[in-house]
Amino acid sequence: MTPAIVRREVPRAAADLARCGVDPVLARLYAARGVAAVDELDCSLARLPPPDGMMNLDRAGERLADAIVRRERVVVVADYDADGATACAIARRALAAMGADVRFVVPNRFEHGYGLTPPIIDIAASMGARLVVTVDNGSASVEGVAAAAARGIDVLITDHHLPGDTIPSPAIVVDPNQPGCAFVSRHVAGVGVMFYVLAATRAALRARGRGEESLPALAGLLDLVALGTIADVVRIDRVNRILVDQGLRRIRAGRAQPGLAALFAVAGRDPAQASVADLGYVAGPRVNAAGRLADMSIGIRLLATDDEREALALARELDRMNRERRDIEATIVDEALAGLDDWDATAAGRASVCAFRPTWHPGVVGIVASRIKDRVHRPVVVFAPGSDGEVRGSGRSIAGFHLRDAIDRVAKREPGLVVRFGGHAYAAGLTLRPGDVERFAEAFEAVARETLTPDDLEQRCETDGELRPGELTADLARRLRAGVWGPGFPAPRFDAGFAVAGQRIVGQKHSRLELARGDERYDAVLFGHTDRLPAHIHAVYRPELNLWQGRESLELVVERWQPAS
């Protein structure tokens, strides 16, 4: 389907921001994303909202401080994605620096499934755990917490996912999305929640007389907080914007953790030019590759080590895994999309997509679901067989359809159909028994039809409109590259009419373009397209910096185009 181009409205606040000294183009962009006052653009660490209202945070800090003072064994139970890996790494780094006896365990997605399960408690018990701390999981782990209690092991849950109907007990639960939590942000990633818990632990130790010189400076972990936040694709609200901005500043200043610096090195990226895109499309996928294809402990070891040689070796292994992951993903995407070539004709009226093949790899179904969702603009769930005989699915959604709540409705309407599930508005995972995919697909479609309107299902391409003559410059591209963008605060893109003054094929499947608009000329690139363009096009594009042999120049990346009317 061809998306309709819709230009974002620019509120009156843009003029106020410009009067306060904000660049007029940036003022328009920020205002269109809800920024109403210039102080909202201050991303200094001093502007990070205090933890007031974060439920159980003080209790969490006191319990960890008790464990440190008593030398109790603390076992961190991680999740197998980049958010979980970064949260585990900062927990291990900071708690060890505070004097804790800390170990970690990460579930294998193929053997243990998701979260704090009784088998994971068995492993933690064998490690001598007196306190189990979950990161990026646990809010729905009722059985796991009960198993821990039966063994006399305390549990501290740090999570950001929507909890189930029952909060695990007995446990200390720190989750901004649990009922009764009044923290200013519900969009903090799991690594951000852990960062706040570590700050509370540090404060608790200071209150007990520990000197400042014996406690770690937690700001040194913000590069990993930024990585986990961007990789988990959470909403970029004020809290997350500050955390990511501060992390990027550390990376650009050459103060990244050895593991993250090694990821930049194997990818051939310059840390001094680090951007959100580098975290989301370079470092994040390489860390995630470990959890998708093997064992996330490799990613955690990378992010937790201070040995530069070990970091480089681990980063190279993750780079190899990521190449393998891309090959597997490409095959599945091709197979899945082949069945959607006749979408408009054969599936007219359907509001959702569910896809399954017994040959697909369970480690990449989430990425595949995202690709299909972008293609058909419908909520999508992709399934693959698990190693235990069950069927595991991962879903991605569109605006207007809360995926986790939709699966919950299916589970309540069809008792026994969904074995387990969890997630949030735009991404969720679930497990079914063999043979139940078709039944789930029909129940899921019924919920989608009830929830989504025809307007919701119309794909739109939002832009920030047309730049005036003289505004489209390398300096603008440089400023945009340095910004923090993501869900809820989308990266800017613009649209305009251009004359196609030149076109040549590069890499056998891409086009290098020379575009003209009035007296202005621009170098541009159009990926995945080699057919000859018409003489005049209307293009949706984003300004980028082309870095070549130490020189920077403006380049337009054309995302969509159509013949100019």
Coordinates of C-alpha atoms in Angstrom, one line a residue:
M1 CA 0.0 0.0 0.0
T2 CA 1.2 3.5 -0.7
P3 CA 1.1 5.7 2.5
A4 CA -0.5 9.1 2.4
I5 CA 2.0 11.9 3.1
V6 CA 0.8 13.9 6.2
R7 CA 2.6 16.9 7.4
R8 CA 2.8 17.5 11.1
E9 CA 1.2 20.6 12.5
V10 CA 3.5 23.2 14.0
P11 CA 2.1 24.6 17.3
R12 CA 2.5 28.2 18.3
A13 CA 5.1 27.2 20.8
A14 CA 7.6 27.1 17.9
A15 CA 7.6 30.9 17.8
D16 CA 8.2 31.1 21.5
L17 CA 11.2 28.7 21.3
A18 CA 12.7 30.7 18.4
R19 CA 12.3 33.9 20.4
C20 CA 14.3 32.2 23.1
G21 CA 17.2 31.6 20.8
V22 CA 16.4 28.1 19.4
D23 CA 17.3 27.6 15.8
P24 CA 14.0 28.3 13.8
V25 CA 14.0 24.9 12.1
L26 CA 14.7 23.0 15.3
A27 CA 12.0 25.2 17.1
R28 CA 9.5 23.9 14.5
L29 CA 10.6 20.3 15.0
Y30 CA 10.6 20.4 18.8
A31 CA 7.2 22.2 19.0
A32 CA 5.7 19.6 16.7
R33 CA 6.8 16.9 19.2
G34 CA 5.2 18.6 22.2
V35 CA 8.1 20.7 23.5
A36 CA 6.4 23.9 24.8
A37 CA 9.3 25.7 26.7
V38 CA 13.0 26.0 26.2
D39 CA 13.9 24.5 29.6
E40 CA 12.4 21.2 28.3
L41 CA 15.4 21.1 25.9
D42 CA 17.9 21.0 28.7
C43 CA 19.2 17.5 28.9
S44 CA 21.8 18.0 31.6
L45 CA 21.9 15.3 34.3
A46 CA 20.7 17.8 36.9
R47 CA 17.4 17.9 35.0
L48 CA 16.8 14.2 35.4
P49 CA 13.5 13.9 37.4
P50 CA 14.0 12.6 40.9
P51 CA 12.6 9.2 41.8
D52 CA 9.7 10.7 43.7
G53 CA 6.7 8.4 43.4
M54 CA 8.6 5.4 42.1
M55 CA 6.9 2.7 44.1
N56 CA 9.1 0.5 46.4
L57 CA 12.3 2.2 45.3
D58 CA 13.5 3.0 48.8
R59 CA 12.7 -0.5 49.9
A60 CA 14.7 -1.9 47.0
G61 CA 17.7 0.3 47.9
E62 CA 17.6 -0.7 51.5
R63 CA 17.4 -4.4 50.7
L64 CA 20.4 -4.2 48.4
A65 CA 22.3 -2.2 51.0
D66 CA 21.5 -5.0 53.5
A67 CA 22.8 -7.6 51.1
I68 CA 26.0 -5.6 50.6
V69 CA 26.6 -5.1 54.3
R70 CA 25.8 -8.7 55.2
R71 CA 27.8 -10.1 52.2
E72 CA 24.8 -12.1 51.0
R73 CA 25.1 -13.6 47.5
V74 CA 23.1 -11.6 45.0
V75 CA 22.1 -13.3 41.8
V76 CA 20.9 -11.0 39.0
V77 CA 18.4 -12.7 36.6
A78 CA 18.6 -11.0 33.2
D79 CA 16.5 -11.0 30.1
Y80 CA 17.8 -12.1 26.8
D81 CA 17.6 -8.8 24.9
A82 CA 19.8 -5.7 24.8
D83 CA 17.7 -4.0 27.5
G84 CA 18.1 -6.9 29.8
A85 CA 21.8 -7.3 29.0
T86 CA 22.6 -3.6 29.7
A87 CA 20.5 -3.7 32.8
C88 CA 22.4 -6.8 34.0
A89 CA 25.7 -5.2 33.1
I90 CA 25.2 -2.0 35.1
A91 CA 23.8 -4.0 38.0
R92 CA 26.9 -6.2 38.1
R93 CA 29.3 -3.3 37.6
A94 CA 27.7 -1.0 40.2
L95 CA 26.9 -3.6 42.9
A96 CA 30.3 -5.1 42.7
A97 CA 31.8 -1.6 43.1
M98 CA 29.6 -1.1 46.1
G99 CA 31.0 -4.3 47.7
A100 CA 28.3 -6.8 46.8
D101 CA 28.9 -10.5 46.2
V102 CA 27.1 -10.5 42.8
R103 CA 26.6 -13.1 40.1
F104 CA 24.2 -13.3 37.2
V105 CA 22.2 -15.9 35.2
V106 CA 20.3 -15.3 32.0
P107 CA 17.6 -17.6 30.8
N108 CA 18.2 -19.3 27.4
R109 CA 15.1 -18.4 25.3
F110 CA 15.2 -21.9 23.8
E111 CA 15.4 -23.8 27.1
H112 CA 13.9 -21.7 29.9
G113 CA 11.5 -19.3 28.2
Y114 CA 11.0 -15.8 29.5
G115 CA 11.4 -14.4 32.9
L116 CA 11.9 -15.6 36.5
T117 CA 10.7 -19.2 36.2
P118 CA 11.0 -22.0 38.8
P119 CA 13.9 -23.6 36.8
I120 CA 15.8 -20.3 37.0
I121 CA 15.2 -20.2 40.7
D122 CA 16.8 -23.7 40.9
I123 CA 19.8 -22.4 39.1
A124 CA 20.0 -19.3 41.4
A125 CA 19.7 -21.5 44.5
S126 CA 22.6 -23.7 43.2
M127 CA 24.7 -20.5 43.0
G128 CA 24.0 -19.8 46.6
A129 CA 21.6 -16.9 46.1
R130 CA 20.2 -15.2 49.2
L131 CA 18.7 -12.4 47.1
V132 CA 17.5 -12.7 43.5
V133 CA 17.3 -9.4 41.5
T134 CA 15.5 -9.5 38.2
V135 CA 16.2 -6.9 35.5
D136 CA 13.8 -6.2 32.6
N137 CA 11.6 -9.1 33.7
G138 CA 9.7 -10.5 36.6
S139 CA 6.5 -8.5 37.0
A140 CA 4.4 -11.4 35.9
S141 CA 6.6 -14.2 37.5
V142 CA 4.2 -15.3 40.2
E143 CA 5.3 -19.0 40.1
G144 CA 9.0 -18.0 40.1
V145 CA 8.6 -15.8 43.2
A146 CA 6.7 -18.5 45.0
A147 CA 9.5 -21.0 44.2
A148 CA 12.0 -18.6 45.6
A149 CA 10.1 -18.1 48.7
A150 CA 9.8 -21.8 49.2
R151 CA 13.6 -21.9 49.2
G152 CA 14.0 -18.9 51.6
I153 CA 15.3 -16.7 48.8
D154 CA 14.2 -13.0 48.7
V155 CA 13.3 -11.5 45.4
L156 CA 13.6 -7.9 44.1
I157 CA 11.9 -7.4 40.8
T158 CA 13.0 -4.5 38.6
D159 CA 11.0 -4.3 35.4
H160 CA 9.1 -2.0 33.1
H161 CA 6.6 -4.3 31.5
L162 CA 2.9 -4.3 32.2
P163 CA 2.3 -6.8 35.1
G164 CA -0.3 -9.4 35.0
D165 CA -3.5 -9.5 37.1
T166 CA -1.5 -10.7 40.1
I167 CA 1.6 -8.9 41.4
P168 CA 4.2 -11.5 42.5
S169 CA 4.4 -12.0 46.2
P170 CA 6.4 -12.0 48.4
A171 CA 8.7 -9.7 46.5
I172 CA 9.8 -6.1 46.3
V173 CA 8.5 -4.9 42.9
V174 CA 10.0 -1.8 41.3
D175 CA 8.1 -1.2 38.0
P176 CA 6.7 2.2 36.9
N177 CA 3.8 0.3 35.2
Q178 CA 2.5 -1.4 38.3
P179 CA -0.7 -0.2 39.8
G180 CA -0.2 2.6 42.3
C181 CA 3.2 3.8 41.0
A182 CA 3.2 7.6 40.6
F183 CA 6.6 8.0 39.0
V184 CA 6.7 10.7 36.3
S185 CA 7.5 8.3 33.5
R186 CA 5.9 5.0 32.5
H187 CA 8.2 4.6 29.6
V188 CA 11.6 4.0 31.2
A189 CA 13.3 0.9 29.9
G190 CA 14.4 -1.9 32.2
V191 CA 17.9 -0.5 32.2
G192 CA 16.6 2.9 33.3
V193 CA 14.6 1.3 36.2
M194 CA 17.8 -0.5 37.3
F195 CA 19.7 2.8 37.1
Y196 CA 17.3 4.3 39.5
V197 CA 17.5 1.3 41.8
L198 CA 21.3 1.6 41.9
A199 CA 21.0 5.3 42.8
A200 CA 18.7 4.3 45.7
T201 CA 21.1 1.7 46.8
R202 CA 24.0 4.2 46.7
A203 CA 21.9 6.6 48.8
A204 CA 21.1 3.9 51.3
L205 CA 24.8 3.1 51.8
R206 CA 25.6 6.8 52.2
A207 CA 22.9 7.1 54.9
R208 CA 24.7 4.2 56.7
G209 CA 27.9 6.1 56.8
R210 CA 29.7 4.9 53.6
G211 CA 32.0 7.6 52.3
E212 CA 31.5 9.1 48.9
E213 CA 35.0 8.1 47.9
S214 CA 34.1 4.4 48.3
L215 CA 31.0 4.5 46.1
P216 CA 30.9 4.4 42.3
A217 CA 29.9 7.4 40.2
L218 CA 26.8 6.0 38.5
A219 CA 27.0 8.6 35.6
G220 CA 29.8 6.4 34.2
L221 CA 27.1 3.8 33.3
L222 CA 25.0 6.1 31.2
D223 CA 26.4 4.9 27.9
L224 CA 25.0 1.4 28.7
V225 CA 21.7 3.0 29.9
A226 CA 21.5 4.8 26.5
L227 CA 22.2 1.6 24.6
G228 CA 19.5 -0.4 26.4
T229 CA 16.9 2.4 26.1
I230 CA 17.3 2.9 22.4
A231 CA 17.6 -0.8 21.6
D232 CA 14.3 -1.5 23.5
V233 CA 12.5 1.0 21.3
V234 CA 10.7 2.6 24.3
R235 CA 9.0 6.0 24.0
I236 CA 11.4 8.9 24.1
D237 CA 9.9 11.0 26.8
R238 CA 11.7 13.6 28.9
V239 CA 13.4 11.1 31.2
N240 CA 14.6 8.8 28.4
R241 CA 15.8 11.8 26.3
I242 CA 18.0 12.9 29.2
L243 CA 19.4 9.4 29.8
V244 CA 20.2 8.8 26.2
D245 CA 21.6 12.3 25.6
Q246 CA 24.0 11.9 28.6
G247 CA 25.0 8.5 27.4
L248 CA 25.8 9.7 23.9
R249 CA 27.9 12.5 25.3
R250 CA 30.0 10.0 27.2
I251 CA 30.5 7.9 24.1
R252 CA 31.5 10.9 21.9
A253 CA 33.9 12.0 24.6
G254 CA 35.7 8.6 24.5
R255 CA 34.4 7.5 27.9
A256 CA 32.4 4.5 26.7
Q257 CA 32.7 1.1 28.5
P258 CA 35.2 -1.1 26.8
G259 CA 32.5 -3.4 25.4
L260 CA 30.5 -0.7 23.8
A261 CA 33.7 0.9 22.4
A262 CA 34.6 -2.6 20.9
L263 CA 31.1 -2.8 19.2
F264 CA 31.8 0.5 17.5
A265 CA 35.3 -0.7 16.5
V266 CA 34.1 -4.0 14.8
A267 CA 31.4 -2.0 13.0
G268 CA 33.8 0.6 11.7
R269 CA 32.0 3.4 13.4
D270 CA 33.6 6.5 15.0
P271 CA 32.5 6.9 18.7
A272 CA 33.2 10.6 18.4
Q273 CA 30.3 10.8 15.9
A274 CA 28.0 8.5 17.9
S275 CA 24.3 8.9 17.3
V276 CA 21.0 7.3 18.2
A277 CA 21.2 5.4 14.9
D278 CA 24.5 3.8 16.0
L279 CA 22.9 2.5 19.2
G280 CA 19.7 1.3 17.5
Y281 CA 21.1 -0.1 14.3
V282 CA 24.8 -0.9 15.0
A283 CA 25.5 -1.7 18.7
G284 CA 22.0 -2.9 19.7
P285 CA 21.5 -5.6 17.0
R286 CA 25.0 -7.1 17.7
V287 CA 24.2 -7.4 21.4
N288 CA 20.7 -8.8 20.6
A289 CA 22.2 -11.4 18.2
A290 CA 23.6 -13.3 21.2
G291 CA 20.1 -13.8 22.8
R292 CA 18.5 -14.5 19.5
L293 CA 20.9 -17.2 18.3
A294 CA 22.8 -18.4 21.3
D295 CA 23.3 -17.3 24.9
M296 CA 22.9 -13.6 26.0
S297 CA 25.6 -14.2 28.6
I298 CA 28.1 -13.4 25.8
G299 CA 26.6 -9.9 25.5
I300 CA 26.5 -9.4 29.2
R301 CA 30.2 -10.4 29.5
L302 CA 31.0 -8.0 26.8
L303 CA 29.3 -5.1 28.5
A304 CA 30.6 -5.9 32.0
T305 CA 34.3 -6.5 31.2
D306 CA 37.0 -3.9 31.7
D307 CA 39.5 -5.9 29.7
E308 CA 39.8 -4.3 26.2
R309 CA 41.3 -7.4 24.6
E310 CA 38.4 -9.6 25.9
A311 CA 35.9 -7.0 24.8
L312 CA 37.2 -6.9 21.3
A313 CA 37.2 -10.7 21.0
L314 CA 33.6 -10.9 22.3
A315 CA 32.5 -8.0 20.0
R316 CA 33.9 -9.9 17.0
E317 CA 31.9 -13.0 18.0
L318 CA 28.8 -10.9 18.3
D319 CA 29.5 -9.3 14.9
R320 CA 29.7 -12.8 13.4
M321 CA 26.4 -13.8 15.1
N322 CA 24.7 -10.7 13.8
R323 CA 25.7 -11.5 10.2
E324 CA 24.2 -15.0 10.7
R325 CA 21.1 -13.5 12.2
R326 CA 20.6 -11.2 9.2
D327 CA 20.9 -14.1 6.8
I328 CA 18.3 -16.1 8.8
E329 CA 16.0 -13.1 9.1
A330 CA 16.2 -12.3 5.3
T331 CA 15.1 -15.8 4.4
I332 CA 12.1 -15.8 6.8
V333 CA 11.1 -12.3 5.7
D334 CA 11.2 -13.3 2.1
E335 CA 9.1 -16.4 2.8
A336 CA 6.6 -14.5 5.0
L337 CA 6.2 -11.6 2.6
A338 CA 5.8 -14.0 -0.4
G339 CA 2.5 -15.0 1.2
L340 CA 1.4 -11.4 1.4
D341 CA 2.1 -10.4 -2.2
D342 CA -1.7 -10.6 -2.9
W343 CA -2.7 -9.0 0.4
D344 CA -5.2 -6.5 -1.1
A345 CA -6.9 -9.2 -3.2
T346 CA -6.8 -12.2 -0.9
A347 CA -7.0 -10.7 2.6
A348 CA -9.3 -7.7 2.0
G349 CA -10.8 -6.6 5.2
R350 CA -8.4 -8.4 7.5
A351 CA -7.1 -6.3 10.4
S352 CA -4.2 -8.4 11.5
V353 CA -1.6 -10.9 10.3
C354 CA -0.4 -14.1 12.0
A355 CA 2.3 -16.2 10.2
F356 CA 3.9 -19.6 11.1
R357 CA 6.2 -22.1 9.5
P358 CA 7.8 -25.1 11.3
T359 CA 11.1 -24.3 9.7
W360 CA 11.4 -20.7 11.0
H361 CA 13.9 -19.8 13.8
P362 CA 12.3 -18.6 17.0
G363 CA 15.2 -16.1 17.7
V364 CA 14.2 -13.8 14.9
V365 CA 10.4 -13.8 14.8
G366 CA 10.2 -10.4 16.5
I367 CA 12.3 -8.8 13.8
V368 CA 10.3 -10.5 11.1
A369 CA 7.0 -9.3 12.7
S370 CA 8.4 -5.8 12.6
R371 CA 9.2 -6.0 8.9
I372 CA 5.8 -7.4 8.0
K373 CA 4.1 -4.8 10.1
D374 CA 5.9 -2.0 8.2
R375 CA 4.8 -3.6 5.0
V376 CA 1.1 -4.1 5.7
H377 CA 0.4 -1.7 8.5
R378 CA -1.4 -4.2 10.6
P379 CA -0.6 -5.8 14.0
V380 CA 1.5 -8.9 13.3
V381 CA 2.4 -12.0 15.2
V382 CA 5.0 -14.4 13.8
F383 CA 5.4 -17.9 15.3
A384 CA 8.1 -20.5 15.2
P385 CA 8.5 -23.8 17.0
G386 CA 10.2 -23.8 20.4
S387 CA 12.7 -26.4 21.5
D388 CA 10.2 -27.8 24.0
G389 CA 7.5 -28.6 21.5
E390 CA 5.6 -25.4 22.1
V391 CA 5.0 -22.7 19.6
R392 CA 6.5 -19.3 20.4
G393 CA 5.3 -16.0 18.9
S394 CA 6.5 -12.5 18.9
G395 CA 4.3 -9.6 17.8
R396 CA 4.6 -5.9 16.8
S397 CA 1.8 -3.4 16.6
I398 CA 0.6 -0.1 15.2
A399 CA -0.8 3.0 16.8
G400 CA -4.2 2.5 18.3
F401 CA -3.8 -1.2 19.1
H402 CA -2.3 -2.2 22.5
L403 CA -0.7 -5.6 21.7
R404 CA -0.3 -6.9 25.2
D405 CA -3.8 -6.0 26.1
A406 CA -5.1 -7.6 22.9
I407 CA -3.4 -10.9 23.7
D408 CA -4.8 -10.7 27.2
R409 CA -8.3 -10.4 25.7
V410 CA -7.7 -13.4 23.5
A411 CA -6.5 -15.4 26.6
K412 CA -9.6 -14.5 28.6
R413 CA -12.0 -15.3 25.7
E414 CA -10.3 -18.6 24.9
P415 CA -9.3 -20.1 28.2
G416 CA -6.3 -22.4 27.9
L417 CA -5.3 -21.2 24.4
V418 CA -2.4 -18.9 25.4
V419 CA 0.1 -20.7 27.7
R420 CA 1.9 -17.5 28.7
F421 CA 2.4 -14.0 27.4
G422 CA 3.8 -10.6 28.2
G423 CA 4.9 -7.3 26.7
H424 CA 3.6 -3.8 26.2
A425 CA 1.7 -1.7 23.7
Y426 CA 3.9 -2.2 20.6
A427 CA 5.7 -5.4 21.3
A428 CA 4.7 -8.7 23.0
G429 CA 5.6 -12.4 23.1
L430 CA 3.5 -15.4 23.8
T431 CA 3.5 -19.2 23.8
L432 CA 1.0 -21.6 22.4
R433 CA 0.6 -25.4 22.2
P434 CA 1.2 -27.1 18.9
G435 CA -1.7 -26.9 16.6
D436 CA -3.2 -23.8 18.1
V437 CA -1.8 -21.1 15.8
E438 CA -4.9 -21.0 13.5
R439 CA -7.2 -20.8 16.5
F440 CA -5.2 -18.0 17.9
A441 CA -5.1 -16.2 14.6
E442 CA -8.9 -16.1 14.3
A443 CA -9.4 -14.9 17.9
F444 CA -6.7 -12.3 17.5
E445 CA -8.3 -11.1 14.2
A446 CA -11.7 -10.7 16.1
V447 CA -10.1 -8.5 18.7
A448 CA -8.3 -6.5 16.0
R449 CA -11.6 -5.9 14.1
E450 CA -13.3 -4.7 17.2
T451 CA -10.5 -2.3 18.1
L452 CA -9.1 -0.8 14.9
T453 CA -11.0 1.5 12.7
P454 CA -10.5 2.0 8.9
D455 CA -8.7 5.2 9.7
D456 CA -6.3 3.3 12.0
L457 CA -5.5 0.9 9.2
E458 CA -4.7 3.6 6.7
Q459 CA -0.9 3.9 6.5
R460 CA 0.4 7.4 6.8
C461 CA 3.9 8.9 6.2
E462 CA 4.3 11.8 8.6
T463 CA 6.8 14.5 7.7
D464 CA 7.9 17.9 9.0
G465 CA 6.9 19.5 5.7
E466 CA 9.1 21.5 3.4
L467 CA 12.3 23.3 4.3
R468 CA 12.7 26.8 3.1
P469 CA 15.5 27.8 0.7
G470 CA 18.8 27.9 2.6
E471 CA 17.5 25.8 5.5
L472 CA 18.6 22.4 4.1
T473 CA 22.3 22.4 5.1
A474 CA 25.1 20.2 6.4
D475 CA 24.8 22.1 9.7
L476 CA 21.2 21.1 10.0
A477 CA 22.1 17.4 9.3
R478 CA 24.8 17.6 12.0
R479 CA 22.4 19.0 14.6
L480 CA 19.8 16.3 13.8
R481 CA 22.4 13.6 14.0
A482 CA 23.3 14.7 17.5
G483 CA 19.7 14.7 18.7
V484 CA 17.8 12.1 20.6
W485 CA 14.9 10.7 18.5
G486 CA 12.7 7.7 18.8
P487 CA 9.1 6.5 19.4
G488 CA 7.0 9.5 20.6
F489 CA 9.7 11.9 19.5
P490 CA 10.3 10.8 15.9
A491 CA 13.3 11.5 13.9
P492 CA 12.7 14.4 11.5
R493 CA 12.0 13.8 7.8
F494 CA 10.8 16.3 5.2
D495 CA 9.1 16.3 1.9
A496 CA 9.5 18.4 -1.2
G497 CA 9.4 18.4 -5.0
F498 CA 12.7 17.9 -6.8
A499 CA 14.0 17.7 -10.4
V500 CA 16.1 14.6 -10.9
A501 CA 19.3 16.0 -12.5
G502 CA 21.3 12.8 -12.4
Q503 CA 21.0 9.1 -11.4
R504 CA 23.6 6.3 -11.4
I505 CA 23.5 2.8 -10.0
V506 CA 25.8 1.8 -7.1
G507 CA 26.3 -1.5 -5.4
Q508 CA 24.0 -3.1 -8.1
K509 CA 20.8 -2.3 -6.1
H510 CA 20.9 1.3 -5.0
S511 CA 20.8 4.7 -6.8
R512 CA 22.9 7.8 -6.3
L513 CA 21.0 10.9 -7.3
E514 CA 21.5 14.5 -8.0
L515 CA 18.4 16.4 -7.0
A516 CA 17.6 20.0 -7.8
R517 CA 15.2 22.5 -6.3
G518 CA 15.4 26.0 -7.7
D519 CA 19.1 27.1 -7.5
E520 CA 20.0 24.4 -4.9
R521 CA 21.6 21.1 -5.8
Y522 CA 21.8 18.1 -3.5
D523 CA 23.5 14.7 -3.5
A524 CA 21.0 12.0 -2.5
V525 CA 20.8 8.2 -2.2
L526 CA 17.8 5.9 -2.8
F527 CA 18.3 2.4 -1.4
G528 CA 16.9 -0.7 -3.0
H529 CA 15.9 1.0 -6.2
T530 CA 17.6 0.9 -9.6
D531 CA 14.8 1.7 -12.1
R532 CA 15.0 5.1 -13.9
L533 CA 13.2 7.8 -12.0
P534 CA 11.0 10.4 -13.8
A535 CA 12.3 13.8 -14.4
H536 CA 10.4 15.3 -11.4
I537 CA 9.6 13.6 -8.2
H538 CA 8.0 14.4 -4.8
A539 CA 10.3 12.8 -2.2
V540 CA 10.2 12.1 1.5
Y541 CA 13.7 12.4 2.8
R542 CA 15.9 12.9 5.8
P543 CA 19.1 15.0 5.8
E544 CA 22.2 13.0 6.7
L545 CA 25.9 13.7 7.0
N546 CA 28.1 11.8 4.6
L547 CA 31.5 11.2 6.2
W548 CA 34.2 10.4 3.7
Q549 CA 38.0 10.7 4.3
G550 CA 37.5 13.0 7.2
R551 CA 35.2 15.4 5.3
E552 CA 31.5 16.0 6.0
S553 CA 28.9 16.8 3.3
L554 CA 25.2 16.9 3.1
E555 CA 23.4 13.9 1.7
L556 CA 19.6 13.3 1.4
V557 CA 18.4 9.8 2.1
V558 CA 15.2 9.4 0.1
E559 CA 12.8 7.2 2.0
R560 CA 9.8 7.4 -0.4
W561 CA 9.0 9.0 -3.7
Q562 CA 6.3 9.4 -6.2
P563 CA 6.1 11.2 -9.6
A564 CA 5.5 14.9 -9.1
S565 CA 2.0 15.9 -9.9

